[in-house]
Amino acid sequence: MKVIPTGSTIGILGGGQLGRMLSMAAAQLGYRSHIVCPEANPPAGDVAADVTTCAYEDLDTIRRVWRDVAVITYEFENVPVSTAAALEDLAPLRPNARALEIAQDRVREKSFATELGGDAAPWADVASRADLATALHMIGTPAILKTRRMGYDGKGQARIAKSDEADEAWADVQAAPSILEGFVPFDREISVLIARGLDGATALYGPIENTHVGGILRSSCTPVPLSPVVEARAFDLARRLADALEYVGVLGVEMFVLGERVLLNEMAPRVHNSGHWTIEGAVTSQFENHIRAICGLPLGTSTTIGAVEMRNLIGDDAYGWHALLADPTAHVHLYGKAEVRAGRKMGHVTWVR
Amino acid sequence: MKVIPTGSTIGILGGGQLGRMLSMAAAQLGYRSHIVCPEANPPAGDVAADVTTCAYEDLDTIRRVWRDVAVITYEFENVPVSTAAALEDLAPLRPNARALEIAQDRVREKSFATELGGDAAPWADVASRADLATALHMIGTPAILKTRRMGYDGKGQARIAKSDEADEAWADVQAAPSILEGFVPFDREISVLIARGLDGATALYGPIENTHVGGILRSSCTPVPLSPVVEARAFDLARRLADALEYVGVLGVEMFVLGERVLLNEMAPRVHNSGHWTIEGAVTSQFENHIRAICGLPLGTSTTIGAVEMRNLIGDDAYGWHALLADPTAHVHLYGKAEVRAGRKMGHVTWVR
């Protein structure tokens, strides 16, 4: 296993809070981070050795500033695949472009999981208004229409309660290539995070129970009282996906639990919001294990050190930061974002009990 | 209590590993760090929002680049007091200049502790060769001659086994103003770290048992099997010093244990190497509590979450980093120092059991 020596520079595409926490984990192991992202003064910039502001499509600039990077990773799943793939001649891209490509397209993601024997809600590819009619006939209502690409935090989604809402939903997704998914009356939303090393060794976090409000992750907790069958299925699905992708790094897999069934919701080829509690709540955090994996190092153990709850600070929640600090058991994390906006993830809090 | 708002910039004098870990703790709470130090590419630079390379005496430059800092702190106790004090008109200096001034001078430090009722090994102020003769007559041998100022990691010290070694010792300290300390056949070397908030609230770490090799801290562990009397005396001394200094931030107090006696060795007005284990081994790390204190925030609890051992990676030890990563219970920290030198602190490892 070829190890990236400590002191080397890691190129990170994306400069949000995930890049911020990755940069700190990299620094703990003596690596330097060089962030590339289109936004000026990104949250990751405050803790990275270097930051370059340029479009993800500006390959000339990226190639110039990243001449010295030893490995490339990303913290944002909507980085253009063409950029990521083109940079592979500079340094190894981990996770690989295929993981990015599949995760960016809900239809490819679902097909891929299904081919691996994974369970999912009924779904259909919707390329046109006519496809939507066929899909609704087949799947029925209620259902959810989601754009195939560029959806996150509940964006690009429309619920269809009855067939006569199809026109409205098609307008909501702006007639973009989409997927129709049957509505699942799930018992729980869970996630599993899997770290997979360059040698194929894995470390698992979870299952984690997640609560979303308005499509945005509100809180996560672990352990979750699941039957051994459900837990095994959740871990198994994560392992199959990671192995089939020859994945290197941390992969987030969101699932629905319905009785004993575990249905794939979506996967994120990056460190994941539902794993922020691993900073204090696990022996090795998801961020450190992502860095270990992409640098060819042995993974650290993912064992939890207690029962854990993580709550996102979204929008106005951030104004409560000072009160939270008075709770001596709360681990408060703020991302240094200057502007508080509705729906914006400003920080998070973790409790370990 | 006036709170420094998250998003503000903290000015840090000194750019070593302590500044590096302080910057990361500051970032966790959404603060930006601006490092000032004379060395180019300091370890803290990789995780700080800004770094300025200039002499500590270059007040014009520091004033210019630090126009926007909300609070000033230091990670190195040999920062010129004149600089620290002069910067107090820019922003609050925490800990204050008096703490720095007393800690920089072994004679003032010992006098100060003694006045507060603290116990210490017999000592005498040595301003000249004649003073040394008098001091040796009074204290006897074995004894240790230490320069009053600028000593750290065992530098500026000479052991005197017999009186006829006085000339050699005086030459070793280059005839600098010094202190002669009677040699203490101590049972243990311990330290206590005290975080003191702007409101005078305190949080204590330790006692920690420390092992030095060649004057450099080799390892620290806690808890230590001490009698309740000794433990209470150690905490009491730390509290007295911090209160008397109206200290804000983390203060490291090194002590010798001799039977039931607790003798002050020295104090460091900053986060302390013997507290690096607090990152994983305490609910709130010394670094976070230093940032909380200087920003006027409530302190986090300093409770430990297990038995802890910390080992410094000194010089060549750093080459063993990869093997240490294979130990799934080891928390490896590397400081990103390019050059391995004998005696140089390259990183540390913490185990929590």
XYZ file of C-alpha atoms in Angstrom:
706
model
C 0.000 0.000 0.000
C 1.615 3.257 -1.124
C 1.499 5.716 1.749
C 1.224 9.466 1.203
C 3.947 10.809 3.545
C 2.973 13.164 6.339
C 3.805 16.738 5.328
C 2.304 16.213 1.841
C -0.466 18.414 0.479
C -3.997 17.111 -0.048
C -6.092 18.812 -2.726
C -9.731 19.187 -1.682
C -12.470 20.170 -4.143
C -15.063 22.108 -2.149
C -14.655 24.508 0.761
C -17.698 24.064 3.006
C -17.901 22.737 6.536
C -17.030 19.220 5.390
C -13.808 20.549 3.863
C -13.212 22.494 7.068
C -13.442 19.407 9.246
C -11.419 17.358 6.717
C -8.657 20.008 6.773
C -8.445 19.815 10.550
C -8.274 16.010 10.458
C -5.566 16.238 7.795
C -3.607 18.706 9.934
C -3.783 16.360 12.920
C -1.802 13.858 10.835
C 0.636 16.506 9.602
C -0.858 16.973 6.123
C -1.452 20.341 4.485
C -4.753 21.037 2.731
C -5.222 23.064 -0.422
C -8.859 23.943 -1.014
C -10.228 24.749 -4.478
C -13.771 26.128 -4.693
C -15.655 28.865 -6.525
C -16.749 30.763 -3.397
C -14.473 33.399 -1.848
C -13.626 33.013 1.878
C -15.008 29.495 2.215
C -15.453 27.982 5.701
C -12.583 25.554 5.034
C -10.257 28.442 4.203
C -9.733 29.398 7.833
C -8.052 26.079 8.614
C -6.436 25.152 5.299
C -2.824 25.856 4.367
C -3.916 27.180 0.941
C -7.147 28.244 -0.737
C -7.695 28.975 -4.412
C -10.906 30.599 -5.567
C -11.822 29.468 -9.072
C -14.579 27.689 -10.971
C -14.521 23.889 -10.818
C -14.341 24.004 -14.629
C -11.161 26.131 -14.614
C -8.784 23.236 -15.134
C -5.841 25.441 -16.112
C -5.869 27.229 -12.769
C -6.432 24.057 -10.780
C -3.594 22.273 -12.565
C -1.273 25.210 -11.909
C -2.003 25.626 -8.200
C -2.191 21.902 -7.486
C 1.150 20.949 -9.056
C 2.369 19.740 -5.667
C -0.681 17.841 -4.367
C -0.093 14.206 -3.452
C -3.734 13.105 -3.509
C -7.055 14.692 -4.505
C -10.397 14.328 -2.785
C -13.727 16.149 -2.695
C -16.196 17.205 -0.039
C -19.075 18.050 -2.383
C -20.770 15.458 -4.552
C -21.767 17.903 -7.262
C -18.208 18.659 -8.366
C -18.165 18.136 -12.173
C -17.102 14.571 -12.936
C -15.193 15.878 -15.957
C -13.014 18.022 -13.664
C -12.404 15.275 -11.142
C -11.510 12.774 -13.877
C -9.252 15.233 -15.698
C -7.254 15.831 -12.516
C -6.391 12.159 -12.142
C -3.162 12.732 -14.074
C -2.007 15.160 -11.361
C -2.477 12.803 -8.436
C -4.711 9.895 -7.371
C -8.392 10.892 -7.106
C -9.968 9.294 -4.027
C -12.839 8.412 -3.989
C -12.688 7.688 -7.720
C -14.633 9.424 -10.507
C -16.985 6.480 -10.901
C -18.315 6.897 -7.351
C -18.930 10.558 -8.088
C -20.593 9.816 -11.426
C -22.994 7.260 -9.999
C -23.851 9.281 -6.911
C -24.624 12.358 -9.041
C -27.403 10.607 -10.897
C -30.319 9.172 -8.944
C -31.240 6.777 -11.745
C -27.730 5.358 -12.072
C -27.477 5.192 -8.267
C -30.680 3.182 -7.919
C -29.799 0.882 -10.847
C -26.360 0.290 -9.415
C -27.710 -0.580 -5.963
C -30.411 -2.811 -7.431
C -27.874 -4.717 -9.532
C -25.920 -5.365 -6.343
C -29.003 -6.903 -4.762
C -29.892 -3.809 -2.785
C -33.516 -3.096 -1.950
C -35.131 0.250 -2.799
C -38.536 1.892 -3.054
C -40.179 1.342 -6.471
C -38.751 3.838 -8.922
C -38.882 4.812 -12.573
C -36.748 6.895 -14.890
C -38.654 10.017 -15.998
C -37.208 11.741 -19.057
C -40.415 13.420 -20.219
C -43.928 14.385 -19.170
C -45.170 11.224 -20.914
C -42.709 9.127 -18.883
C -44.102 10.709 -15.739
C -47.637 9.628 -16.647
C -46.451 6.060 -17.278
C -44.417 6.028 -14.091
C -47.342 7.293 -12.007
C -49.548 4.622 -13.492
C -47.014 1.968 -12.577
C -45.933 3.206 -9.139
C -49.106 4.940 -8.009
C -49.415 7.737 -5.464
C -48.228 9.104 -3.160
C -44.863 9.398 -4.889
C -41.910 11.803 -5.030
C -40.477 13.280 -8.192
C -36.785 14.160 -7.834
C -34.387 15.580 -10.395
C -31.796 12.986 -11.369
C -28.973 15.454 -10.750
C -27.877 18.253 -8.372
C -30.390 17.625 -5.619
C -29.411 18.103 -1.966
C -31.048 19.286 1.258
C -34.498 18.604 -0.237
C -33.937 20.793 -3.291
C -35.264 19.647 -6.700
C -38.028 17.505 -5.225
C -41.823 17.532 -5.548
C -44.364 15.368 -3.768
C -47.244 13.979 -5.783
C -50.181 13.077 -3.535
C -52.622 12.444 -6.389
C -52.165 11.878 -10.120
C -53.669 15.251 -11.011
C -50.695 16.984 -9.344
C -48.348 15.644 -12.015
C -48.265 18.841 -14.086
C -47.383 20.937 -11.079
C -44.628 18.533 -10.008
C -43.203 18.456 -13.538
C -43.073 22.251 -13.449
C -41.452 22.174 -9.985
C -38.552 20.099 -11.289
C -38.400 22.382 -14.338
C -38.951 19.462 -16.730
C -35.464 18.201 -15.871
C -34.605 14.514 -16.268
C -35.977 13.006 -13.089
C -36.790 9.893 -11.138
C -40.177 9.016 -9.678
C -39.987 7.152 -6.409
C -42.869 5.455 -4.644
C -43.508 6.991 -1.240
C -42.275 4.689 1.486
C -44.151 4.783 4.810
C -40.845 4.122 6.563
C -40.396 3.424 10.275
C -37.060 5.195 10.426
C -34.537 7.024 8.300
C -31.071 5.690 8.998
C -27.585 5.994 7.610
C -24.430 3.969 7.701
C -21.034 5.489 7.016
C -18.373 3.220 5.696
C -14.679 4.046 5.550
C -12.824 1.889 3.055
C -9.040 1.880 2.904
C -6.775 1.537 -0.093
C -6.315 -2.121 0.861
C -10.080 -2.745 0.973
C -10.288 -2.846 4.773
C -13.446 -1.225 6.111
C -14.641 0.523 9.265
C -18.360 1.105 9.828
C -20.222 3.813 11.725
C -23.854 3.393 12.727
C -26.570 2.625 11.964
C -27.460 6.226 12.769
C -31.050 7.424 13.025
C -31.689 10.688 11.192
C -34.490 13.216 11.447
C -35.060 15.574 8.538
C -37.147 18.736 8.642
C -37.970 20.357 5.317
C -35.533 18.020 3.596
C -32.632 19.173 5.773
C -30.961 16.946 8.338
C -32.039 18.132 11.763
C -30.527 15.535 14.087
C -28.728 12.207 14.198
C -28.341 9.707 16.966
C -26.747 6.362 17.593
C -27.112 3.601 18.701
C -30.544 2.865 17.271
C -32.696 0.008 18.626
C -32.839 -2.038 15.415
C -33.271 -5.776 15.002
C -30.039 -7.637 14.243
C -31.459 -8.488 10.797
C -32.032 -4.846 9.909
C -28.631 -3.811 11.238
C -26.910 -6.558 9.248
C -28.787 -5.553 6.087
C -27.821 -1.915 6.504
C -24.140 -2.739 6.973
C -24.261 -5.246 4.130
C -25.689 -2.720 1.679
C -23.006 -0.172 2.590
C -20.275 -2.784 2.186
C -21.583 -3.964 -1.189
C -21.736 -0.446 -2.555
C -18.246 0.456 -1.309
C -16.679 -2.779 -2.534
C -18.350 -2.623 -5.953
C -17.142 0.956 -6.397
C -13.616 0.035 -5.262
C -14.237 2.977 -3.013
C -11.461 4.712 -1.053
C -12.553 7.130 1.680
C -15.806 7.596 3.586
C -19.128 6.865 1.874
C -22.437 7.925 3.406
C -25.407 5.655 2.680
C -28.908 6.855 3.583
C -31.590 4.213 3.964
C -35.214 3.750 4.966
C -36.230 1.033 7.422
C -39.630 -0.517 6.770
C -40.266 -3.508 9.021
C -37.347 -5.802 8.325
C -36.642 -4.180 4.975
C -33.766 -1.771 4.401
C -34.256 0.403 1.331
C -31.550 2.542 -0.256
C -32.457 6.212 -0.232
C -29.242 7.716 -1.554
C -25.515 7.620 -1.166
C -23.052 10.473 -0.748
C -19.465 9.843 -1.901
C -17.966 11.900 0.892
C -17.952 12.435 4.633
C -21.519 12.884 5.783
C -23.486 15.239 8.009
C -24.975 12.298 9.901
C -21.442 11.423 11.053
C -20.346 14.716 12.595
C -20.767 13.179 16.061
C -17.805 10.884 15.306
C -15.432 13.771 16.195
C -16.154 13.275 19.898
C -18.295 10.132 19.859
C -16.054 7.628 18.072
C -12.472 6.574 18.689
C -11.559 7.753 15.183
C -13.715 10.368 13.447
C -15.136 9.961 9.941
C -12.903 12.885 8.909
C -9.722 11.252 10.162
C -10.668 7.922 8.588
C -11.359 9.625 5.255
C -7.874 11.179 5.398
C -6.317 7.884 6.508
C -8.037 6.038 3.653
C -7.090 8.437 0.867
C -3.500 8.624 2.166
C -3.096 4.846 2.127
C -2.886 4.594 5.920
C -4.482 1.928 8.096
C -7.974 2.903 9.240
C -8.595 3.822 12.865
C -11.271 2.003 14.823
C -14.782 3.371 14.385
C -16.043 2.170 17.778
C -18.368 4.621 19.524
C -17.531 5.799 23.022
C -21.108 6.334 24.213
C -24.649 7.082 23.161
C -24.559 10.074 20.875
C -26.852 12.809 19.668
C -25.940 15.416 17.046
C -28.101 18.402 16.215
C -27.506 20.761 13.318
C -27.605 24.496 13.950
C -29.631 25.705 10.989
C -30.204 29.370 10.175
C -31.386 31.234 13.283
C -30.377 28.322 15.531
C -26.891 29.803 15.344
C -27.949 32.711 17.545
C -28.326 30.186 20.376
C -24.608 29.289 20.309
C -23.773 31.098 23.504
C -26.507 29.368 25.507
C -25.357 25.997 24.184
C -21.837 26.702 25.425
C -23.238 26.958 28.936
C -24.222 23.272 28.703
C -21.026 21.651 29.960
C -21.763 18.409 28.074
C -22.401 20.027 24.668
C -19.678 19.999 22.040
C -20.404 23.097 19.983
C -19.054 23.427 16.442
C -19.483 26.623 14.438
C -18.428 26.868 10.811
C -17.365 30.511 10.735
C -20.040 31.482 8.190
C -20.477 35.243 8.363
C -24.053 35.388 7.130
C -26.937 33.592 8.851
C -29.488 32.496 6.216
C -32.642 30.401 6.544
C -31.826 26.739 5.904
C -28.072 27.356 6.070
C -26.054 24.914 8.163
C -24.196 27.221 10.575
C -22.809 24.618 12.944
C -23.704 21.543 14.944
C -23.736 20.311 18.526
C -22.848 16.852 19.782
C -23.704 15.224 23.091
C -21.969 11.997 24.161
C -23.564 10.185 27.093
C -19.052 39.064 30.939
C -18.253 40.592 27.558
C -18.308 37.832 24.952
C -16.106 37.908 21.855
C -18.594 37.013 19.093
C -17.996 33.911 17.004
C -16.507 34.924 13.656
C -14.064 37.335 15.334
C -10.316 37.090 14.853
C -7.990 35.997 17.657
C -4.405 37.251 17.522
C -1.911 34.605 18.648
C 1.741 35.427 19.392
C 3.766 32.326 18.510
C 3.272 29.760 15.747
C 4.394 26.405 17.140
C 2.345 23.300 17.826
C 0.559 24.974 20.718
C -0.607 27.725 18.371
C -1.570 25.038 15.867
C -3.814 23.240 18.338
C -5.191 26.558 19.648
C -6.094 27.595 16.082
C -8.035 24.386 15.536
C -9.892 24.828 18.829
C -10.683 28.421 17.859
C -11.986 27.264 14.476
C -14.276 24.724 16.135
C -16.023 27.665 17.795
C -16.095 29.688 14.577
C -13.198 32.039 15.384
C -10.449 32.950 12.936
C -6.817 32.904 14.099
C -4.115 35.298 13.018
C -0.643 34.054 13.975
C 2.315 36.405 14.422
C 5.758 34.847 14.818
C 9.295 35.392 13.531
C 9.633 31.986 11.844
C 8.426 31.472 8.260
C 5.961 28.618 7.614
C 5.215 27.940 11.283
C 3.305 24.767 12.259
C 0.270 26.883 13.212
C 0.211 28.479 9.774
C -1.366 25.445 8.106
C -4.549 25.798 10.178
C -4.731 29.548 10.804
C -6.762 32.001 8.727
C -3.780 34.395 8.599
C -0.073 34.288 9.374
C 2.324 37.221 9.563
C 6.048 36.623 9.745
C 7.786 39.386 11.707
C 9.915 39.891 14.801
C 8.023 40.085 18.096
C 9.634 43.512 18.529
C 8.196 44.826 15.232
C 5.250 46.600 16.807
C 4.466 48.669 13.702
C 3.840 45.583 11.605
C 1.900 43.793 14.334
C -0.322 46.828 14.929
C -1.016 47.106 11.206
C -1.908 43.459 10.579
C -3.813 43.033 13.834
C -6.129 46.043 13.439
C -9.125 43.705 13.407
C -8.257 41.295 16.230
C -10.809 41.035 19.018
C -8.523 39.476 21.627
C -4.800 38.690 21.859
C -3.175 35.632 23.398
C 0.194 33.872 23.260
C 1.379 30.293 22.992
C 5.011 30.947 23.899
C 6.050 32.270 27.290
C 9.166 34.007 26.018
C 7.291 36.584 23.939
C 8.711 40.006 24.988
C 6.558 41.437 27.778
C 7.063 44.898 26.261
C 5.381 43.725 23.035
C 2.513 42.004 24.787
C 1.877 45.010 27.029
C 2.092 47.483 24.137
C -0.563 45.561 22.216
C -3.108 45.922 25.015
C -4.439 49.086 23.372
C -5.407 47.039 20.270
C -7.432 44.410 22.102
C -7.556 42.673 25.489
C -4.406 40.643 26.224
C -5.314 37.314 27.854
C -3.544 35.996 29.883
C -2.348 39.422 31.038
C 1.185 40.843 30.832
C 1.782 40.320 34.546
C 1.428 36.542 34.201
C 3.936 36.616 31.349
C 6.338 38.842 33.272
C 6.336 36.664 36.379
C 6.582 33.387 34.487
C 9.561 34.666 32.469
C 11.679 35.168 35.546
C 12.389 32.188 37.798
C 13.213 34.415 40.755
C 9.994 36.429 40.507
C 8.042 33.215 39.925
C 9.418 31.570 43.060
C 8.949 34.728 45.165
C 5.398 35.097 43.925
C 4.494 31.491 44.748
C 6.167 31.695 48.140
C 4.261 34.870 49.035
C 1.046 33.014 48.216
C 1.984 30.312 50.720
C 3.260 27.927 48.055
C 5.978 25.445 48.908
C 9.160 25.190 46.821
C 12.639 23.698 46.932
C 15.161 25.983 48.704
C 16.337 28.633 46.256
C 18.506 31.727 46.043
C 18.871 34.593 43.630
C 22.287 34.478 41.906
C 23.341 37.714 40.238
C 27.086 37.123 40.362
C 29.786 34.504 40.927
C 30.008 35.694 44.533
C 26.241 35.205 44.955
C 26.650 31.655 43.672
C 29.249 30.899 46.342
C 26.955 32.275 49.056
C 23.969 30.391 47.670
C 25.875 27.109 47.531
C 26.978 27.607 51.104
C 23.375 28.176 52.165
C 21.611 25.525 50.057
C 24.341 22.917 49.756
C 24.774 20.320 47.017
C 23.479 18.727 44.898
C 21.821 21.799 43.428
C 20.759 23.145 40.028
C 21.754 26.494 38.603
C 19.189 27.841 36.137
C 19.145 31.103 34.216
C 16.372 33.358 35.503
C 15.079 33.933 31.985
C 14.485 32.133 28.658
C 14.889 28.578 29.893
C 12.762 25.791 28.446
C 13.115 22.098 27.608
C 16.097 21.841 29.974
C 18.076 24.632 28.296
C 20.059 27.113 30.432
C 20.546 24.686 33.323
C 23.617 23.224 35.033
C 23.749 20.612 37.760
C 26.187 21.149 40.598
C 27.008 17.865 42.325
C 29.840 19.312 44.456
C 30.845 22.860 45.347
C 33.999 22.686 43.197
C 31.791 22.481 40.062
C 30.544 26.020 40.628
C 32.908 27.671 38.114
C 31.886 25.269 35.387
C 28.192 25.781 36.112
C 28.624 29.555 36.126
C 30.267 29.268 32.697
C 27.453 26.955 31.499
C 24.838 29.617 32.245
C 27.142 32.217 30.655
C 27.259 34.283 33.851
C 23.611 35.235 33.267
C 21.389 36.264 36.194
C 20.345 32.922 37.626
C 18.653 31.059 40.412
C 20.186 28.257 42.470
C 17.715 25.581 43.484
C 18.369 22.822 45.985
C 18.050 19.407 44.376
C 14.803 17.745 45.434
C 14.798 13.933 45.629
C 11.195 13.974 44.470
C 8.886 10.962 44.277
C 7.083 12.265 41.206
C 6.960 15.181 38.810
C 3.377 16.276 38.316
C 1.469 19.104 36.713
C -1.940 20.648 37.085
C -3.522 22.716 34.339
C -6.023 25.295 35.374
C -8.401 27.074 33.020
C -9.721 30.304 34.494
C -12.559 32.201 32.846
C -13.126 35.923 32.600
C -15.616 35.555 35.478
C -13.075 33.767 37.687
C -14.646 30.316 37.261
C -12.063 27.543 37.025
C -11.731 24.071 35.511
C -8.870 21.816 36.565
C -7.018 19.065 34.694
C -4.881 16.532 36.524
C -2.826 15.981 38.531
C -0.820 14.589 35.617
C 2.379 12.612 36.130
C 5.205 13.678 33.838
C 8.413 11.958 32.814
C 11.250 14.079 31.463
C 14.283 12.792 29.585
C 17.152 15.225 29.072
C 14.965 18.044 30.326
C 12.305 17.395 27.648
C 8.843 16.063 28.463
C 8.706 12.454 27.346
C 5.303 11.300 28.582
C 2.326 12.292 30.695
C -0.382 10.212 32.273
C -3.441 10.639 34.426
C -4.951 9.723 36.833
C -2.027 9.441 39.245
C -2.325 7.466 42.512
C -1.748 10.380 44.890
C -2.981 10.821 48.423
C -5.983 13.148 48.775
C -3.766 15.581 50.689
C -1.231 15.809 47.873
C -3.926 16.146 45.252
C -5.652 18.914 47.209
C -2.346 20.748 47.681
C -1.561 20.552 43.965
C -4.977 21.927 42.987
C -4.788 24.564 45.706
C -1.425 25.860 44.501
C -2.691 26.116 40.914
C -5.819 27.950 42.068
C -3.886 30.391 44.238
C -1.508 31.259 41.414
C -4.311 31.719 38.859
C -6.474 33.774 41.214
C -3.610 35.992 42.371
C -2.669 36.700 38.752
C -6.312 37.395 37.812
C -5.455 34.909 35.130
C -7.633 34.337 32.057
C -6.879 31.239 29.982
C -5.014 28.007 30.706
C -2.055 28.037 33.112
C 0.293 25.056 33.396
C 1.820 24.484 36.839
C 4.655 21.971 37.197
C 5.305 20.588 40.666
C 7.414 18.055 42.535
C 5.835 15.626 44.974
C 8.000 14.726 47.968
C 6.090 12.667 50.528
C 3.094 14.816 51.379
C 4.806 17.979 50.170
C 3.986 19.639 46.841
C 6.736 21.968 45.633
C 6.361 24.454 42.791
C 8.786 23.732 39.961
C 7.601 26.285 37.422
C 4.533 27.691 35.767
C 3.788 28.245 32.088
C 1.270 30.980 31.237
C -0.172 29.053 28.298
C -1.585 25.724 27.223
C 0.849 23.009 28.234
C 2.467 19.970 26.670
C 1.389 17.819 29.625
C -2.244 18.511 28.639
C -2.224 17.412 25.002
C -4.162 14.277 25.998
C -7.150 16.503 26.817
C -8.018 16.596 23.077
C -9.337 13.036 23.252
C -9.164 12.294 26.974
C -11.250 15.106 28.460
C -14.755 16.321 27.709
C -13.338 19.752 26.821
C -9.711 20.077 25.745
C -7.262 22.545 27.295
C -7.135 24.268 23.899
C -10.891 24.774 23.716
C -11.012 25.961 27.328
C -8.219 28.451 26.665
C -10.212 29.838 23.721
C -13.446 29.835 25.756
C -11.723 31.687 28.601
C -10.087 34.409 26.511
C -13.320 34.920 24.537
C -15.376 35.421 27.702
C -17.328 32.194 27.221
C -18.329 29.741 29.945
C -15.707 27.033 30.452
C -16.399 23.467 29.342
C -16.088 20.634 31.823
C -12.576 19.279 32.247
C -13.677 15.791 33.335
C -11.537 12.978 31.911
C -13.178 10.192 29.941
C -10.710 7.433 30.878
C -7.183 6.669 31.961
C -4.839 8.496 29.649
C -1.269 8.287 28.448
C 0.417 10.822 26.171
C 3.838 10.325 24.643
C 5.757 12.991 22.755
C 7.298 12.098 19.415
C 10.730 13.679 19.717
C 13.238 13.859 16.868
C 13.650 10.435 15.266
C 10.518 9.128 17.008
C 8.612 10.814 14.188
C 9.795 8.162 11.745
C 7.655 5.681 13.665
C 4.412 7.528 12.817
C 3.202 4.958 10.341
C 3.592 2.043 12.767
C 1.724 4.010 15.441
C -1.195 4.492 13.056
C -1.553 0.737 12.889
C -2.431 0.754 16.601
C -6.187 1.269 16.429
C -6.293 2.828 19.907
C -3.533 5.406 19.315
C -4.462 9.001 18.548
C -1.542 10.237 16.476
C -0.848 13.951 16.147
C 1.860 15.284 13.838
C 2.778 18.947 13.739
C 3.700 19.254 10.074
C 7.333 20.185 10.813
C 9.358 19.567 7.670
C 12.689 18.967 9.352
C 13.295 16.247 11.930
C 15.901 17.474 14.468
C 17.194 15.848 17.654
C 15.164 17.073 20.615
C 12.498 18.635 18.370
C 8.882 17.904 19.273
C 7.463 16.473 16.028
C 4.136 15.216 17.331
C 2.508 13.259 20.115
C 0.366 10.191 20.641
C -2.494 9.744 23.092
C -4.071 6.568 24.368
C -7.383 6.649 26.277
C -8.285 3.449 28.108
